[in-house]
Amino acid sequence: PLLLGVVVLLGYLLGAVPFGIVMARLFGLGDLRKIGSGNIGATNVLRTGNKLAAFLTLVLDAGKGGIAVLIARATVGEDAAQLAGFAAFLGHLFPVYLGFKGGKGVATFLGTLLALAWPVGLAACGTWLAVAVALRYSSLSALVAAALAPVWALLLGHGSMTVLGALLAVLIYIRHAANIRRLIAGTEPKIGKKERTT
Ligand code: G3P
């Protein structure tokens, strides 16, 4: 139980690292919270026009979820891996380093799923990508990928991930409330568009 607590706490602390803000600063792009949607994720880094910084944000925000899962799996076991992945996701949403004002969790959700069961993670990434290529909205791609994650878990023989997938999906929907309003109003910017949305 002590080790379980340690890997879950570690997952949270890893997840709380806001790589979007770190990358924006490192690349001299300014304060990400004053750009575009004000969100700390890769989609908003892309609004600065710096594709490399956006790509690194995506990989690192996904990677921190994946690493949290792998550490917990290696030291405790599969149940701990799910808990640590969830903790990393919560860390991204409510980071202690930013006064608990974090992001929307999409990259961390994808990285966590990839590490928990790569076929489910790949299916979620594929879903995101398919919607993004077809419709060019990052938020809508995330909403569809999140909703389908528990379905993919069931269909691909990872039923034990269904509850976690559903929980992550609910939190992703709550965090995308403003995006959902803009999508309905037709004012959500497409991927890479630089306009401010808040
Ligand atoms: O990953 C977050 C994305 O779904 C929406 O980001 O900046 O457009 O609100 P943003």
JSON list of C-alpha atoms and ligand atoms in Angstrom, two decimals:
[
{"chain": "A", "resi": 1, "resn": "PRO", "atom": "CA", "xyz": [0.00, 0.00, 0.00]},
{"chain": "A", "resi": 2, "resn": "LEU", "atom": "CA", "xyz": [2.86, 2.41, 0.70]},
{"chain": "A", "resi": 3, "resn": "LEU", "atom": "CA", "xyz": [4.42, 1.66, -2.68]},
{"chain": "A", "resi": 4, "resn": "LEU", "atom": "CA", "xyz": [1.00, 2.07, -4.30]},
{"chain": "A", "resi": 5, "resn": "GLY", "atom": "CA", "xyz": [0.69, 5.49, -2.70]},
{"chain": "A", "resi": 6, "resn": "VAL", "atom": "CA", "xyz": [4.15, 6.43, -3.93]},
{"chain": "A", "resi": 7, "resn": "VAL", "atom": "CA", "xyz": [3.51, 5.45, -7.56]},
{"chain": "A", "resi": 8, "resn": "VAL", "atom": "CA", "xyz": [0.13, 7.22, -7.57]},
{"chain": "A", "resi": 9, "resn": "LEU", "atom": "CA", "xyz": [1.65, 10.38, -6.10]},
{"chain": "A", "resi": 10, "resn": "LEU", "atom": "CA", "xyz": [4.50, 10.15, -8.59]},
{"chain": "A", "resi": 11, "resn": "GLY", "atom": "CA", "xyz": [1.93, 9.78, -11.39]},
{"chain": "A", "resi": 12, "resn": "TYR", "atom": "CA", "xyz": [0.18, 12.93, -10.19]},
{"chain": "A", "resi": 13, "resn": "LEU", "atom": "CA", "xyz": [3.41, 14.94, -9.92]},
{"chain": "A", "resi": 14, "resn": "LEU", "atom": "CA", "xyz": [4.51, 13.80, -13.39]},
{"chain": "A", "resi": 15, "resn": "GLY", "atom": "CA", "xyz": [1.10, 14.57, -14.87]},
{"chain": "A", "resi": 16, "resn": "ALA", "atom": "CA", "xyz": [1.14, 18.01, -13.29]},
{"chain": "A", "resi": 17, "resn": "VAL", "atom": "CA", "xyz": [4.20, 19.12, -15.31]},
{"chain": "A", "resi": 18, "resn": "PRO", "atom": "CA", "xyz": [2.73, 21.57, -17.86]},
{"chain": "A", "resi": 19, "resn": "PHE", "atom": "CA", "xyz": [4.91, 20.80, -20.87]},
{"chain": "A", "resi": 20, "resn": "GLY", "atom": "CA", "xyz": [3.00, 23.27, -23.07]},
{"chain": "A", "resi": 21, "resn": "ILE", "atom": "CA", "xyz": [4.00, 26.14, -20.81]},
{"chain": "A", "resi": 22, "resn": "VAL", "atom": "CA", "xyz": [7.55, 24.77, -20.54]},
{"chain": "A", "resi": 23, "resn": "MET", "atom": "CA", "xyz": [7.90, 24.45, -24.33]},
{"chain": "A", "resi": 24, "resn": "ALA", "atom": "CA", "xyz": [6.35, 27.87, -25.01]},
{"chain": "A", "resi": 25, "resn": "ARG", "atom": "CA", "xyz": [8.87, 29.43, -22.63]},
{"chain": "A", "resi": 26, "resn": "LEU", "atom": "CA", "xyz": [11.79, 27.39, -23.97]},
{"chain": "A", "resi": 27, "resn": "PHE", "atom": "CA", "xyz": [10.99, 28.38, -27.56]},
{"chain": "A", "resi": 28, "resn": "GLY", "atom": "CA", "xyz": [10.46, 32.03, -26.58]},
{"chain": "A", "resi": 29, "resn": "LEU", "atom": "CA", "xyz": [6.77, 32.01, -27.55]},
{"chain": "A", "resi": 30, "resn": "GLY", "atom": "CA", "xyz": [5.54, 33.82, -24.45]},
{"chain": "A", "resi": 31, "resn": "ASP", "atom": "CA", "xyz": [2.94, 32.89, -21.86]},
{"chain": "A", "resi": 32, "resn": "LEU", "atom": "CA", "xyz": [0.71, 30.23, -23.37]},
{"chain": "A", "resi": 33, "resn": "ARG", "atom": "CA", "xyz": [-2.15, 31.26, -21.09]},
{"chain": "A", "resi": 34, "resn": "LYS", "atom": "CA", "xyz": [-2.34, 34.58, -22.92]},
{"chain": "A", "resi": 35, "resn": "ILE", "atom": "CA", "xyz": [-2.47, 32.98, -26.38]},
{"chain": "A", "resi": 36, "resn": "GLY", "atom": "CA", "xyz": [-5.46, 31.53, -28.29]},
{"chain": "A", "resi": 37, "resn": "SER", "atom": "CA", "xyz": [-7.76, 29.59, -25.99]},
{"chain": "A", "resi": 38, "resn": "GLY", "atom": "CA", "xyz": [-5.39, 30.17, -23.06]},
{"chain": "A", "resi": 39, "resn": "ASN", "atom": "CA", "xyz": [-5.16, 26.39, -22.67]},
{"chain": "A", "resi": 40, "resn": "ILE", "atom": "CA", "xyz": [-1.84, 24.76, -21.82]},
{"chain": "A", "resi": 41, "resn": "GLY", "atom": "CA", "xyz": [-2.01, 21.98, -24.42]},
{"chain": "A", "resi": 42, "resn": "ALA", "atom": "CA", "xyz": [-0.37, 21.18, -27.76]},
{"chain": "A", "resi": 43, "resn": "THR", "atom": "CA", "xyz": [-3.35, 22.52, -29.75]},
{"chain": "A", "resi": 44, "resn": "ASN", "atom": "CA", "xyz": [-2.82, 25.93, -28.24]},
{"chain": "A", "resi": 45, "resn": "VAL", "atom": "CA", "xyz": [0.97, 25.80, -28.68]},
{"chain": "A", "resi": 46, "resn": "LEU", "atom": "CA", "xyz": [0.28, 25.22, -32.39]},
{"chain": "A", "resi": 47, "resn": "ARG", "atom": "CA", "xyz": [-1.59, 28.58, -32.46]},
{"chain": "A", "resi": 48, "resn": "THR", "atom": "CA", "xyz": [1.80, 30.26, -31.98]},
{"chain": "A", "resi": 49, "resn": "GLY", "atom": "CA", "xyz": [2.76, 28.77, -35.34]},
{"chain": "A", "resi": 50, "resn": "ASN", "atom": "CA", "xyz": [5.63, 26.73, -33.88]},
{"chain": "A", "resi": 51, "resn": "LYS", "atom": "CA", "xyz": [4.94, 23.17, -35.03]},
{"chain": "A", "resi": 52, "resn": "LEU", "atom": "CA", "xyz": [7.98, 21.65, -33.32]},
{"chain": "A", "resi": 53, "resn": "ALA", "atom": "CA", "xyz": [7.04, 23.12, -29.94]},
{"chain": "A", "resi": 54, "resn": "ALA", "atom": "CA", "xyz": [3.47, 21.86, -30.42]},
{"chain": "A", "resi": 55, "resn": "PHE", "atom": "CA", "xyz": [4.67, 18.39, -31.41]},
{"chain": "A", "resi": 56, "resn": "LEU", "atom": "CA", "xyz": [7.03, 18.19, -28.40]},
{"chain": "A", "resi": 57, "resn": "THR", "atom": "CA", "xyz": [4.18, 19.30, -26.11]},
{"chain": "A", "resi": 58, "resn": "LEU", "atom": "CA", "xyz": [1.96, 16.55, -27.51]},
{"chain": "A", "resi": 59, "resn": "VAL", "atom": "CA", "xyz": [4.65, 13.87, -27.11]},
{"chain": "A", "resi": 60, "resn": "LEU", "atom": "CA", "xyz": [5.73, 14.96, -23.61]},
{"chain": "A", "resi": 61, "resn": "ASP", "atom": "CA", "xyz": [2.17, 15.46, -22.27]},
{"chain": "A", "resi": 62, "resn": "ALA", "atom": "CA", "xyz": [1.28, 12.00, -23.63]},
{"chain": "A", "resi": 63, "resn": "GLY", "atom": "CA", "xyz": [4.60, 10.57, -22.44]},
{"chain": "A", "resi": 64, "resn": "LYS", "atom": "CA", "xyz": [4.11, 11.63, -18.82]},
{"chain": "A", "resi": 65, "resn": "GLY", "atom": "CA", "xyz": [0.88, 9.58, -18.67]},
{"chain": "A", "resi": 66, "resn": "GLY", "atom": "CA", "xyz": [2.63, 6.64, -20.29]},
{"chain": "A", "resi": 67, "resn": "ILE", "atom": "CA", "xyz": [5.64, 6.80, -17.97]},
{"chain": "A", "resi": 68, "resn": "ALA", "atom": "CA", "xyz": [3.40, 6.98, -14.89]},
{"chain": "A", "resi": 69, "resn": "VAL", "atom": "CA", "xyz": [1.66, 3.79, -16.06]},
{"chain": "A", "resi": 70, "resn": "LEU", "atom": "CA", "xyz": [4.90, 1.95, -16.85]},
{"chain": "A", "resi": 71, "resn": "ILE", "atom": "CA", "xyz": [6.51, 2.81, -13.49]},
{"chain": "A", "resi": 72, "resn": "ALA", "atom": "CA", "xyz": [3.43, 1.65, -11.56]},
{"chain": "A", "resi": 73, "resn": "ARG", "atom": "CA", "xyz": [3.14, -1.54, -13.60]},
{"chain": "A", "resi": 74, "resn": "ALA", "atom": "CA", "xyz": [6.81, -2.41, -13.11]},
{"chain": "A", "resi": 75, "resn": "THR", "atom": "CA", "xyz": [6.80, -1.78, -9.36]},
{"chain": "A", "resi": 76, "resn": "VAL", "atom": "CA", "xyz": [3.28, -2.72, -8.20]},
{"chain": "A", "resi": 77, "resn": "GLY", "atom": "CA", "xyz": [1.05, -4.19, -10.90]},
{"chain": "A", "resi": 78, "resn": "GLU", "atom": "CA", "xyz": [-1.79, -3.64, -13.34]},
{"chain": "A", "resi": 79, "resn": "ASP", "atom": "CA", "xyz": [-4.36, -2.10, -10.97]},
{"chain": "A", "resi": 80, "resn": "ALA", "atom": "CA", "xyz": [-1.73, 0.37, -9.80]},
{"chain": "A", "resi": 81, "resn": "ALA", "atom": "CA", "xyz": [-0.94, 1.14, -13.44]},
{"chain": "A", "resi": 82, "resn": "GLN", "atom": "CA", "xyz": [-4.54, 2.25, -14.02]},
{"chain": "A", "resi": 83, "resn": "LEU", "atom": "CA", "xyz": [-4.53, 4.33, -10.83]},
{"chain": "A", "resi": 84, "resn": "ALA", "atom": "CA", "xyz": [-1.21, 5.98, -11.68]},
{"chain": "A", "resi": 85, "resn": "GLY", "atom": "CA", "xyz": [-2.43, 6.78, -15.22]},
{"chain": "A", "resi": 86, "resn": "PHE", "atom": "CA", "xyz": [-5.57, 8.32, -13.75]},
{"chain": "A", "resi": 87, "resn": "ALA", "atom": "CA", "xyz": [-3.43, 10.28, -11.28]},
{"chain": "A", "resi": 88, "resn": "ALA", "atom": "CA", "xyz": [-1.27, 11.62, -14.13]},
{"chain": "A", "resi": 89, "resn": "PHE", "atom": "CA", "xyz": [-4.40, 12.68, -16.00]},
{"chain": "A", "resi": 90, "resn": "LEU", "atom": "CA", "xyz": [-5.72, 14.46, -12.88]},
{"chain": "A", "resi": 91, "resn": "GLY", "atom": "CA", "xyz": [-2.27, 16.03, -12.49]},
{"chain": "A", "resi": 92, "resn": "HIS", "atom": "CA", "xyz": [-2.57, 17.57, -15.95]},
{"chain": "A", "resi": 93, "resn": "LEU", "atom": "CA", "xyz": [-6.08, 18.87, -15.19]},
{"chain": "A", "resi": 94, "resn": "PHE", "atom": "CA", "xyz": [-5.25, 20.13, -11.69]},
{"chain": "A", "resi": 95, "resn": "PRO", "atom": "CA", "xyz": [-1.49, 20.81, -11.52]},
{"chain": "A", "resi": 96, "resn": "VAL", "atom": "CA", "xyz": [-0.09, 21.82, -8.15]},
{"chain": "A", "resi": 97, "resn": "TYR", "atom": "CA", "xyz": [2.55, 23.90, -9.99]},
{"chain": "A", "resi": 98, "resn": "LEU", "atom": "CA", "xyz": [-0.10, 26.16, -11.60]},
{"chain": "A", "resi": 99, "resn": "GLY", "atom": "CA", "xyz": [-2.42, 26.71, -8.66]},
{"chain": "A", "resi": 100, "resn": "PHE", "atom": "CA", "xyz": [-4.44, 23.66, -9.81]},
{"chain": "A", "resi": 101, "resn": "LYS", "atom": "CA", "xyz": [-5.50, 25.44, -13.03]},
{"chain": "A", "resi": 102, "resn": "GLY", "atom": "CA", "xyz": [-4.53, 22.94, -15.70]},
{"chain": "A", "resi": 103, "resn": "GLY", "atom": "CA", "xyz": [-5.45, 21.67, -19.12]},
{"chain": "A", "resi": 104, "resn": "LYS", "atom": "CA", "xyz": [-7.99, 19.49, -20.87]},
{"chain": "A", "resi": 105, "resn": "GLY", "atom": "CA", "xyz": [-6.08, 16.21, -20.66]},
{"chain": "A", "resi": 106, "resn": "VAL", "atom": "CA", "xyz": [-6.34, 14.94, -24.23]},
{"chain": "A", "resi": 107, "resn": "ALA", "atom": "CA", "xyz": [-2.65, 14.12, -24.84]},
{"chain": "A", "resi": 108, "resn": "THR", "atom": "CA", "xyz": [-2.25, 12.62, -21.37]},
{"chain": "A", "resi": 109, "resn": "PHE", "atom": "CA", "xyz": [-5.40, 10.53, -21.94]},
{"chain": "A", "resi": 110, "resn": "LEU", "atom": "CA", "xyz": [-3.91, 9.17, -25.18]},
{"chain": "A", "resi": 111, "resn": "GLY", "atom": "CA", "xyz": [-0.51, 8.40, -23.63]},
{"chain": "A", "resi": 112, "resn": "THR", "atom": "CA", "xyz": [-2.10, 6.71, -20.63]},
{"chain": "A", "resi": 113, "resn": "LEU", "atom": "CA", "xyz": [-4.26, 4.48, -22.85]},
{"chain": "A", "resi": 114, "resn": "LEU", "atom": "CA", "xyz": [-1.28, 3.63, -25.08]},
{"chain": "A", "resi": 115, "resn": "ALA", "atom": "CA", "xyz": [0.73, 2.43, -22.08]},
{"chain": "A", "resi": 116, "resn": "LEU", "atom": "CA", "xyz": [-2.17, 0.58, -20.45]},
{"chain": "A", "resi": 117, "resn": "ALA", "atom": "CA", "xyz": [-3.12, -1.32, -23.63]},
{"chain": "A", "resi": 118, "resn": "TRP", "atom": "CA", "xyz": [-1.54, -0.19, -26.88]},
{"chain": "A", "resi": 119, "resn": "PRO", "atom": "CA", "xyz": [-4.35, -1.46, -29.15]},
{"chain": "A", "resi": 120, "resn": "VAL", "atom": "CA", "xyz": [-6.86, 0.69, -27.21]},
{"chain": "A", "resi": 121, "resn": "GLY", "atom": "CA", "xyz": [-4.44, 3.63, -27.28]},
{"chain": "A", "resi": 122, "resn": "LEU", "atom": "CA", "xyz": [-3.85, 3.25, -31.01]},
{"chain": "A", "resi": 123, "resn": "ALA", "atom": "CA", "xyz": [-7.59, 3.06, -31.64]},
{"chain": "A", "resi": 124, "resn": "ALA", "atom": "CA", "xyz": [-8.09, 6.27, -29.64]},
{"chain": "A", "resi": 125, "resn": "CYS", "atom": "CA", "xyz": [-5.24, 8.02, -31.52]},
{"chain": "A", "resi": 126, "resn": "GLY", "atom": "CA", "xyz": [-6.68, 6.77, -34.82]},
{"chain": "A", "resi": 127, "resn": "THR", "atom": "CA", "xyz": [-10.12, 8.09, -33.89]},
{"chain": "A", "resi": 128, "resn": "TRP", "atom": "CA", "xyz": [-8.67, 11.51, -32.98]},
{"chain": "A", "resi": 129, "resn": "LEU", "atom": "CA", "xyz": [-6.68, 11.62, -36.21]},
{"chain": "A", "resi": 130, "resn": "ALA", "atom": "CA", "xyz": [-9.56, 10.52, -38.43]},
{"chain": "A", "resi": 131, "resn": "VAL", "atom": "CA", "xyz": [-11.86, 13.26, -37.10]},
{"chain": "A", "resi": 132, "resn": "ALA", "atom": "CA", "xyz": [-9.03, 15.83, -37.20]},
{"chain": "A", "resi": 133, "resn": "VAL", "atom": "CA", "xyz": [-8.20, 15.05, -40.83]},
{"chain": "A", "resi": 134, "resn": "ALA", "atom": "CA", "xyz": [-11.86, 15.08, -41.84]},
{"chain": "A", "resi": 135, "resn": "LEU", "atom": "CA", "xyz": [-13.13, 18.12, -39.90]},
{"chain": "A", "resi": 136, "resn": "ARG", "atom": "CA", "xyz": [-10.03, 20.06, -38.67]},
{"chain": "A", "resi": 137, "resn": "TYR", "atom": "CA", "xyz": [-11.30, 20.64, -35.11]},
{"chain": "A", "resi": 138, "resn": "SER", "atom": "CA", "xyz": [-8.94, 19.49, -32.35]},
{"chain": "A", "resi": 139, "resn": "SER", "atom": "CA", "xyz": [-11.62, 19.72, -29.66]},
{"chain": "A", "resi": 140, "resn": "LEU", "atom": "CA", "xyz": [-14.21, 17.74, -31.64]},
{"chain": "A", "resi": 141, "resn": "SER", "atom": "CA", "xyz": [-11.59, 15.07, -32.41]},
{"chain": "A", "resi": 142, "resn": "ALA", "atom": "CA", "xyz": [-10.88, 14.79, -28.67]},
{"chain": "A", "resi": 143, "resn": "LEU", "atom": "CA", "xyz": [-14.59, 14.59, -27.82]},
{"chain": "A", "resi": 144, "resn": "VAL", "atom": "CA", "xyz": [-15.18, 11.76, -30.31]},
{"chain": "A", "resi": 145, "resn": "ALA", "atom": "CA", "xyz": [-12.00, 9.91, -29.27]},
{"chain": "A", "resi": 146, "resn": "ALA", "atom": "CA", "xyz": [-12.94, 10.23, -25.58]},
{"chain": "A", "resi": 147, "resn": "ALA", "atom": "CA", "xyz": [-16.49, 8.98, -26.10]},
{"chain": "A", "resi": 148, "resn": "LEU", "atom": "CA", "xyz": [-15.25, 5.98, -28.07]},
{"chain": "A", "resi": 149, "resn": "ALA", "atom": "CA", "xyz": [-12.40, 5.03, -25.69]},
{"chain": "A", "resi": 150, "resn": "PRO", "atom": "CA", "xyz": [-14.55, 2.81, -23.42]},
{"chain": "A", "resi": 151, "resn": "VAL", "atom": "CA", "xyz": [-16.11, 1.27, -26.53]},
{"chain": "A", "resi": 152, "resn": "TRP", "atom": "CA", "xyz": [-12.68, 0.45, -27.98]},
{"chain": "A", "resi": 153, "resn": "ALA", "atom": "CA", "xyz": [-11.62, -1.02, -24.61]},
{"chain": "A", "resi": 154, "resn": "LEU", "atom": "CA", "xyz": [-14.61, -3.38, -24.66]},
{"chain": "A", "resi": 155, "resn": "LEU", "atom": "CA", "xyz": [-14.30, -4.30, -28.34]},
{"chain": "A", "resi": 156, "resn": "LEU", "atom": "CA", "xyz": [-10.55, -4.92, -28.17]},
{"chain": "A", "resi": 157, "resn": "GLY", "atom": "CA", "xyz": [-10.73, -7.25, -25.17]},
{"chain": "A", "resi": 158, "resn": "HIS", "atom": "CA", "xyz": [-9.62, -4.82, -22.47]},
{"chain": "A", "resi": 159, "resn": "GLY", "atom": "CA", "xyz": [-12.87, -4.69, -20.53]},
{"chain": "A", "resi": 160, "resn": "SER", "atom": "CA", "xyz": [-11.01, -3.88, -17.31]},
{"chain": "A", "resi": 161, "resn": "MET", "atom": "CA", "xyz": [-10.25, -0.45, -18.80]},
{"chain": "A", "resi": 162, "resn": "THR", "atom": "CA", "xyz": [-13.87, 0.44, -19.55]},
{"chain": "A", "resi": 163, "resn": "VAL", "atom": "CA", "xyz": [-14.56, 2.25, -16.27]},
{"chain": "A", "resi": 164, "resn": "LEU", "atom": "CA", "xyz": [-11.32, 4.24, -16.44]},
{"chain": "A", "resi": 165, "resn": "GLY", "atom": "CA", "xyz": [-12.01, 5.09, -20.09]},
{"chain": "A", "resi": 166, "resn": "ALA", "atom": "CA", "xyz": [-15.51, 6.32, -19.23]},
{"chain": "A", "resi": 167, "resn": "LEU", "atom": "CA", "xyz": [-14.21, 8.36, -16.28]},
{"chain": "A", "resi": 168, "resn": "LEU", "atom": "CA", "xyz": [-11.56, 10.04, -18.44]},
{"chain": "A", "resi": 169, "resn": "ALA", "atom": "CA", "xyz": [-14.19, 10.72, -21.10]},
{"chain": "A", "resi": 170, "resn": "VAL", "atom": "CA", "xyz": [-16.53, 12.44, -18.62]},
{"chain": "A", "resi": 171, "resn": "LEU", "atom": "CA", "xyz": [-13.70, 14.65, -17.33]},
{"chain": "A", "resi": 172, "resn": "ILE", "atom": "CA", "xyz": [-12.63, 15.51, -20.90]},
{"chain": "A", "resi": 173, "resn": "TYR", "atom": "CA", "xyz": [-16.22, 16.56, -21.72]},
{"chain": "A", "resi": 174, "resn": "ILE", "atom": "CA", "xyz": [-16.42, 18.74, -18.61]},
{"chain": "A", "resi": 175, "resn": "ARG", "atom": "CA", "xyz": [-13.10, 20.41, -19.51]},
{"chain": "A", "resi": 176, "resn": "HIS", "atom": "CA", "xyz": [-14.31, 21.06, -23.07]},
{"chain": "A", "resi": 177, "resn": "ALA", "atom": "CA", "xyz": [-17.51, 22.89, -22.04]},
{"chain": "A", "resi": 178, "resn": "ALA", "atom": "CA", "xyz": [-16.37, 26.14, -23.70]},
{"chain": "A", "resi": 179, "resn": "ASN", "atom": "CA", "xyz": [-15.20, 24.24, -26.82]},
{"chain": "A", "resi": 180, "resn": "ILE", "atom": "CA", "xyz": [-18.58, 22.48, -27.05]},
{"chain": "A", "resi": 181, "resn": "ARG", "atom": "CA", "xyz": [-20.37, 25.85, -26.84]},
{"chain": "A", "resi": 182, "resn": "ARG", "atom": "CA", "xyz": [-18.13, 27.24, -29.61]},
{"chain": "A", "resi": 183, "resn": "LEU", "atom": "CA", "xyz": [-18.59, 24.13, -31.78]},
{"chain": "A", "resi": 184, "resn": "ILE", "atom": "CA", "xyz": [-22.38, 24.52, -31.52]},
{"chain": "A", "resi": 185, "resn": "ALA", "atom": "CA", "xyz": [-22.17, 28.26, -32.21]},
{"chain": "A", "resi": 186, "resn": "GLY", "atom": "CA", "xyz": [-19.86, 27.61, -35.17]},
{"chain": "A", "resi": 187, "resn": "THR", "atom": "CA", "xyz": [-17.10, 29.78, -33.71]},
{"chain": "A", "resi": 188, "resn": "GLU", "atom": "CA", "xyz": [-14.56, 27.10, -32.76]},
{"chain": "A", "resi": 189, "resn": "PRO", "atom": "CA", "xyz": [-11.32, 27.77, -34.67]},
{"chain": "A", "resi": 190, "resn": "LYS", "atom": "CA", "xyz": [-9.94, 24.99, -36.84]},
{"chain": "A", "resi": 191, "resn": "ILE", "atom": "CA", "xyz": [-6.55, 23.41, -36.11]},
{"chain": "A", "resi": 192, "resn": "GLY", "atom": "CA", "xyz": [-3.65, 25.86, -36.50]},
{"chain": "A", "resi": 193, "resn": "LYS", "atom": "CA", "xyz": [-5.85, 28.97, -36.73]},
{"chain": "A", "resi": 194, "resn": "LYS", "atom": "CA", "xyz": [-4.37, 31.71, -34.62]},
{"chain": "A", "resi": 195, "resn": "GLU", "atom": "CA", "xyz": [-7.38, 33.71, -33.45]},
{"chain": "A", "resi": 196, "resn": "ARG", "atom": "CA", "xyz": [-8.04, 34.20, -29.78]},
{"chain": "A", "resi": 197, "resn": "THR", "atom": "CA", "xyz": [-11.05, 32.29, -28.50]},
{"chain": "A", "resi": 198, "resn": "THR", "atom": "CA", "xyz": [-11.40, 33.64, -24.97]},
{"chain": "B", "resi": 1, "resn": "G3P", "atom": "O1", "xyz": [-6.46, 19.17, -26.39]},
{"chain": "B", "resi": 1, "resn": "G3P", "atom": "C1", "xyz": [-7.28, 20.24, -26.12]},
{"chain": "B", "resi": 1, "resn": "G3P", "atom": "C2", "xyz": [-8.11, 20.49, -27.36]},
{"chain": "B", "resi": 1, "resn": "G3P", "atom": "O2", "xyz": [-9.06, 19.48, -27.47]},
{"chain": "B", "resi": 1, "resn": "G3P", "atom": "C3", "xyz": [-8.72, 21.83, -27.34]},
{"chain": "B", "resi": 1, "resn": "G3P", "atom": "O3", "xyz": [-7.76, 22.81, -27.07]},
{"chain": "B", "resi": 1, "resn": "G3P", "atom": "O4", "xyz": [-6.86, 25.09, -27.03]},
{"chain": "B", "resi": 1, "resn": "G3P", "atom": "O5", "xyz": [-8.62, 24.47, -28.69]},
{"chain": "B", "resi": 1, "resn": "G3P", "atom": "O6", "xyz": [-9.22, 24.67, -26.30]},
{"chain": "B", "resi": 1, "resn": "G3P", "atom": "P1", "xyz": [-8.13, 24.35, -27.26]}
]
